[in-house]
Coordinates of C-alpha atoms (C1' of nucleotides) in Angstrom, one line a residue:
Chain R
M581 CA -18.8 5.4 -17.8
I582 CA -19.0 1.6 -17.5
R583 CA -15.6 -0.2 -17.9
P584 CA -13.0 2.3 -19.2
V585 CA -10.2 1.1 -21.3
E586 CA -6.5 1.9 -20.5
P587 CA -5.7 5.6 -20.7
K588 CA -3.7 6.4 -23.8
D589 CA -1.1 8.6 -22.2
I590 CA -0.3 10.4 -18.9
D591 CA -2.5 13.4 -19.8
D592 CA -5.4 11.1 -20.5
L593 CA -4.8 9.5 -17.1
L594 CA -4.6 12.8 -15.3
T595 CA -7.7 14.2 -17.1
R596 CA -9.7 11.1 -16.1
S597 CA -8.4 11.3 -12.5
R598 CA -9.3 15.0 -12.1
A599 CA -12.8 14.3 -13.4
L600 CA -13.3 12.1 -10.4
C601 CA -12.4 14.8 -7.9
G602 CA -15.2 15.3 -5.4
L603 CA -17.1 12.2 -6.3
R604 CA -18.2 9.9 -3.6
L605 CA -17.2 6.2 -3.7
G606 CA -20.8 5.0 -3.7
E607 CA -21.6 7.1 -6.8
L608 CA -18.5 5.9 -8.6
A609 CA -19.3 2.3 -7.7
R610 CA -22.8 2.7 -9.0
R611 CA -21.6 4.0 -12.3
L612 CA -19.3 1.0 -12.6
N613 CA -21.8 -1.5 -11.5
I614 CA -19.6 -2.5 -8.6
L615 CA -21.2 -3.5 -5.2
P616 CA -19.6 -2.0 -2.1
P617 CA -18.4 -4.4 0.6
P618 CA -20.6 -4.8 3.7
S619 CA -18.0 -3.1 5.9
T620 CA -14.5 -1.6 5.6
I621 CA -13.1 -4.5 7.6
R622 CA -14.4 -6.8 4.8
G623 CA -13.3 -4.5 2.1
K624 CA -9.9 -3.2 3.0
G625 CA -8.7 -3.1 -0.6
W626 CA -12.0 -2.2 -2.2
T627 CA -11.3 1.6 -2.7
G628 CA -8.0 0.8 -4.5
Q629 CA -9.6 -1.8 -6.8
L630 CA -12.5 0.6 -7.5
L631 CA -10.1 3.3 -8.7
E632 CA -8.2 0.7 -10.8
R633 CA -11.5 0.0 -12.6
A634 CA -12.5 3.6 -12.9
L635 CA -9.2 4.6 -14.5
G636 CA -8.8 1.5 -16.7
A637 CA -5.8 -0.1 -14.9
Q638 CA -5.0 -3.7 -15.7
A639 CA -6.5 -5.8 -12.9
G640 CA -4.7 -8.8 -11.5
S641 CA -1.8 -9.3 -9.1
A642 CA 1.1 -9.0 -11.6
S643 CA 4.3 -7.6 -10.2
Q644 CA 4.0 -4.6 -12.6
P645 CA 2.9 -1.0 -12.3
D646 CA -0.9 -0.6 -12.6
F647 CA -0.5 1.3 -15.8
S648 CA 2.5 -0.7 -17.2
H649 CA 2.6 1.0 -20.5
L650 CA 2.8 4.4 -18.7
S651 CA 5.1 3.1 -15.9
V652 CA 2.6 4.6 -13.4
E653 CA 1.6 3.0 -10.1
L654 CA -1.8 3.9 -8.7
K655 CA -2.1 4.4 -4.9
T656 CA -5.1 5.6 -2.9
L657 CA -4.2 7.5 0.2
P658 CA -6.7 7.7 3.1
I659 CA -6.9 11.2 4.4
A660 CA -8.2 11.8 8.0
A661 CA -10.3 14.8 9.1
D662 CA -7.2 16.7 10.0
G663 CA -6.0 16.6 6.4
L664 CA -3.2 14.1 7.1
P665 CA -2.7 10.6 5.8
K666 CA -4.4 8.2 8.2
E667 CA -2.4 5.0 7.3
S668 CA 1.0 4.0 5.9
T669 CA 1.1 2.9 2.3
Y670 CA 2.1 -0.6 1.2
V671 CA 4.7 -0.6 -1.5
C672 CA 5.7 -4.2 -2.2
I673 CA 6.9 -7.5 -0.7
A674 CA 10.4 -7.3 0.9
P675 CA 13.0 -9.7 -0.5
L676 CA 14.0 -12.3 2.1
L677 CA 16.6 -14.1 -0.1
P678 CA 19.6 -12.8 -2.1
G679 CA 18.9 -11.7 -5.7
P680 CA 18.2 -8.7 -8.0
E681 CA 15.4 -7.6 -5.7
A682 CA 17.9 -7.1 -2.9
R683 CA 19.7 -4.4 -4.9
F684 CA 17.9 -1.0 -4.8
E685 CA 18.2 -0.3 -8.5
T686 CA 16.5 -3.5 -9.5
S687 CA 14.2 -3.7 -6.5
C688 CA 10.4 -3.6 -6.5
V689 CA 10.6 -0.4 -4.5
A690 CA 12.5 1.4 -7.3
R691 CA 10.1 0.1 -9.9
K692 CA 6.9 0.9 -8.0
L693 CA 7.9 4.3 -6.7
S694 CA 9.5 5.8 -9.8
R695 CA 6.1 7.2 -10.8
V696 CA 3.0 7.1 -8.6
L697 CA -0.4 8.6 -9.1
W698 CA -1.6 9.4 -5.6
F699 CA -5.3 9.5 -5.1
P700 CA -6.4 11.1 -1.8
V701 CA -9.6 9.7 -0.4
E702 CA -11.6 10.8 2.6
A703 CA -11.2 8.4 5.5
G704 CA -12.3 8.5 9.1
P705 CA -15.7 7.8 10.6
T706 CA -17.7 8.4 7.4
V707 CA -19.3 5.3 5.8
L708 CA -17.3 3.9 2.9
T709 CA -19.7 4.9 0.2
D710 CA -19.9 8.5 1.4
R711 CA -16.2 9.1 1.2
R712 CA -15.1 11.6 -1.4
L713 CA -12.2 11.4 -3.8
G714 CA -9.6 14.2 -3.7
R715 CA -7.4 15.7 -6.4
A716 CA -4.9 13.2 -7.8
V717 CA -1.2 14.0 -7.7
L718 CA 1.3 12.5 -10.1
W719 CA 4.6 12.1 -8.3
T720 CA 8.2 11.2 -9.1
P721 CA 10.6 11.2 -6.2
S722 CA 13.0 14.1 -6.0
S723 CA 16.7 13.2 -5.7
G724 CA 16.5 13.9 -2.0
Q725 CA 13.4 11.7 -1.6
W726 CA 15.1 8.9 -3.5
Q727 CA 18.0 9.2 -1.2
R728 CA 15.9 8.8 1.9
I729 CA 14.0 5.9 0.5
R730 CA 17.3 4.2 -0.6
T731 CA 18.9 4.8 2.8
D732 CA 16.1 3.0 4.5
F733 CA 16.0 0.2 1.9
D734 CA 19.7 -0.4 2.2
E735 CA 19.6 -0.6 5.9
L736 CA 16.6 -2.9 6.0
V737 CA 17.8 -5.2 3.2
E738 CA 21.3 -5.4 4.7
L739 CA 19.8 -6.7 7.9
I740 CA 17.8 -9.3 6.0
M741 CA 20.7 -10.5 3.9
T742 CA 22.9 -10.9 6.9
G743 CA 20.4 -13.3 8.4
G744 CA 18.7 -10.7 10.7
V745 CA 15.2 -10.7 9.4
E746 CA 13.9 -11.7 12.8
H747 CA 15.5 -8.6 14.2
I748 CA 13.6 -6.2 12.0
T749 CA 10.9 -4.1 13.6
A750 CA 8.7 -1.3 12.2
H751 CA 10.7 1.2 14.1
I752 CA 13.6 1.0 11.6
G753 CA 13.5 3.5 8.7
E754 CA 13.0 7.2 8.4
V755 CA 10.4 7.2 5.6
M756 CA 10.0 3.5 4.8
Q757 CA 9.6 0.6 7.1
I758 CA 9.1 -3.2 6.9
R759 CA 6.1 -4.8 8.6
P760 CA 4.4 -8.1 8.3
K761 CA 2.5 -8.6 5.0
A762 CA 0.6 -11.9 5.1
A763 CA -2.8 -13.5 5.6
N764 CA -1.9 -14.0 9.3
A765 CA 0.9 -14.5 11.7
A766 CA 1.1 -18.2 10.8
A767 CA 2.0 -17.6 7.2
R768 CA 5.6 -18.7 6.4
A769 CA 8.1 -17.7 3.7
K770 CA 11.7 -18.9 3.1
A771 CA 14.3 -16.5 4.3
L772 CA 18.0 -16.3 5.1
G773 CA 18.8 -17.5 8.6
P774 CA 21.5 -16.3 11.0
N775 CA 24.1 -18.9 9.8
G776 CA 23.2 -18.6 6.1
A777 CA 20.9 -21.6 6.5
P778 CA 17.3 -21.1 5.2
I779 CA 14.6 -20.4 7.8
L780 CA 10.9 -19.9 7.6
T781 CA 9.5 -16.6 8.7
N782 CA 6.4 -14.4 8.4
P783 CA 6.4 -12.6 5.0
R784 CA 7.2 -8.9 5.1
G785 CA 6.4 -5.9 3.1
F786 CA 7.7 -2.3 2.6
Y787 CA 5.5 0.5 3.7
L788 CA 5.8 4.3 3.4
R789 CA 5.2 6.2 6.6
P790 CA 2.3 8.6 6.8
G791 CA 4.6 11.6 7.4
F792 CA 6.4 10.9 4.1
T793 CA 3.2 10.6 2.0
A794 CA 1.9 13.8 3.6
E795 CA 5.0 15.5 2.3
I796 CA 4.4 13.9 -1.2
V797 CA 0.8 15.1 -1.7
G798 CA 1.3 18.3 0.2
A799 CA -1.2 17.5 2.8
R800 CA -2.6 20.5 4.7
V801 CA -1.6 20.8 8.4
R802 CA -4.1 22.4 10.7
Chain D
dA945 C1' -3.2 9.6 19.8
dG946 C1' 0.1 7.4 17.0
dC947 C1' 2.3 3.4 15.7
dT948 C1' 3.4 -1.5 15.2
dG949 C1' 2.2 -6.0 14.3
dA950 C1' -1.9 -8.5 12.5
dT951 C1' -5.5 -9.2 9.5
dC952 C1' -9.2 -9.2 5.4
dA953 C1' -10.4 -9.9 0.2
dT954 C1' -9.1 -11.5 -4.4
dA955 C1' -6.3 -13.5 -8.2
dT956 C1' -2.7 -16.5 -10.0
Chain Y
dA1263 C1' 2.4 -19.7 -1.3
dT1264 C1' 2.9 -15.3 -3.6
dA1265 C1' 1.3 -11.4 -5.4
dT1266 C1' -2.1 -7.5 -5.6
dG1267 C1' -5.4 -3.9 -3.0
dA1268 C1' -5.1 -2.0 1.8
dT1269 C1' -7.2 -1.1 7.1
dC1270 C1' -7.7 -2.9 11.7
dA1271 C1' -7.0 -2.8 16.6
dG1272 C1' -4.2 -3.5 20.7
dC1273 C1' -0.3 -1.5 23.0
dT1274 C1' 2.7 2.1 24.4

DNA sequence: AGCTGATCATAT
DNA sequence: ATATGATCAGCT
C-alpha cells in the first residue's frame, strides 16, 4: 500500500476501512511514507490527513465531501480510555452572512453530515504513533437525529442572521454548537451586525458534541 | 473532570 | 482570508 486511488464504491471504501482496524498510526504512516509530526500539538490534523491518504480521499481544502463521488465525508473520532469520544467534531464553517448556507437544506451541515464514515482512533496519553485505529462506522442520520441537528442549526443561524453573532456561546445547542474556528482570536470575518450593518468578528464553526458522536458510533460506556 | 474558547498545520 | 484536518489548555 503506497498511495491508494479513490475507492470505486461504498463497499470498496468499507472493505479498505475495515482492513485498517487495529493498525497503529505509526505503522500506517510508515506504509504510506508519511512522517509523523513531532508532537500532537504540532500535528492536530495529522491523523485525519493520514486516513484520507490511506483511503484514497481527494486531498485539498475543497468545500466538498472527502469522497465526493460517493457523497461520503470522512471523520476521525478520538476515543478516550473510557471508550467515549474525547473531543467534539468539527463539521464546517458557520455562515455569518445571509445566503443559501443559512438555510438548513442547502447548508454545509446538511451536505457534510448526510453520510459520514466515522473512524474511531485511540486517544489519550499514548504517543501518537502508538494509537490504534478502531472499526469504521458508516452513518446516515436517522430522522430523529436530523431533527435534533436541524433544531440547533436553526436556532444558531437565526441568532446570527438577526445580528446576534456576538451573543453566541458554545452553551447553545443540544447536539451541535458553534465555537471559534480560526488561526487565533485576532482573525476577522465579515458578519451581520446588530443594525444590519456589516461588522468584523472571529470566524466560527459548527461542532458536534461528544455525547452525540458517542451515540452515533455506539461507544461503550463503562 | 468536562467544556468552552483558543490554537496549530496545510492548501488555495 | 477561507477552507480543510483537528486538539489544546485554562476555567468553572
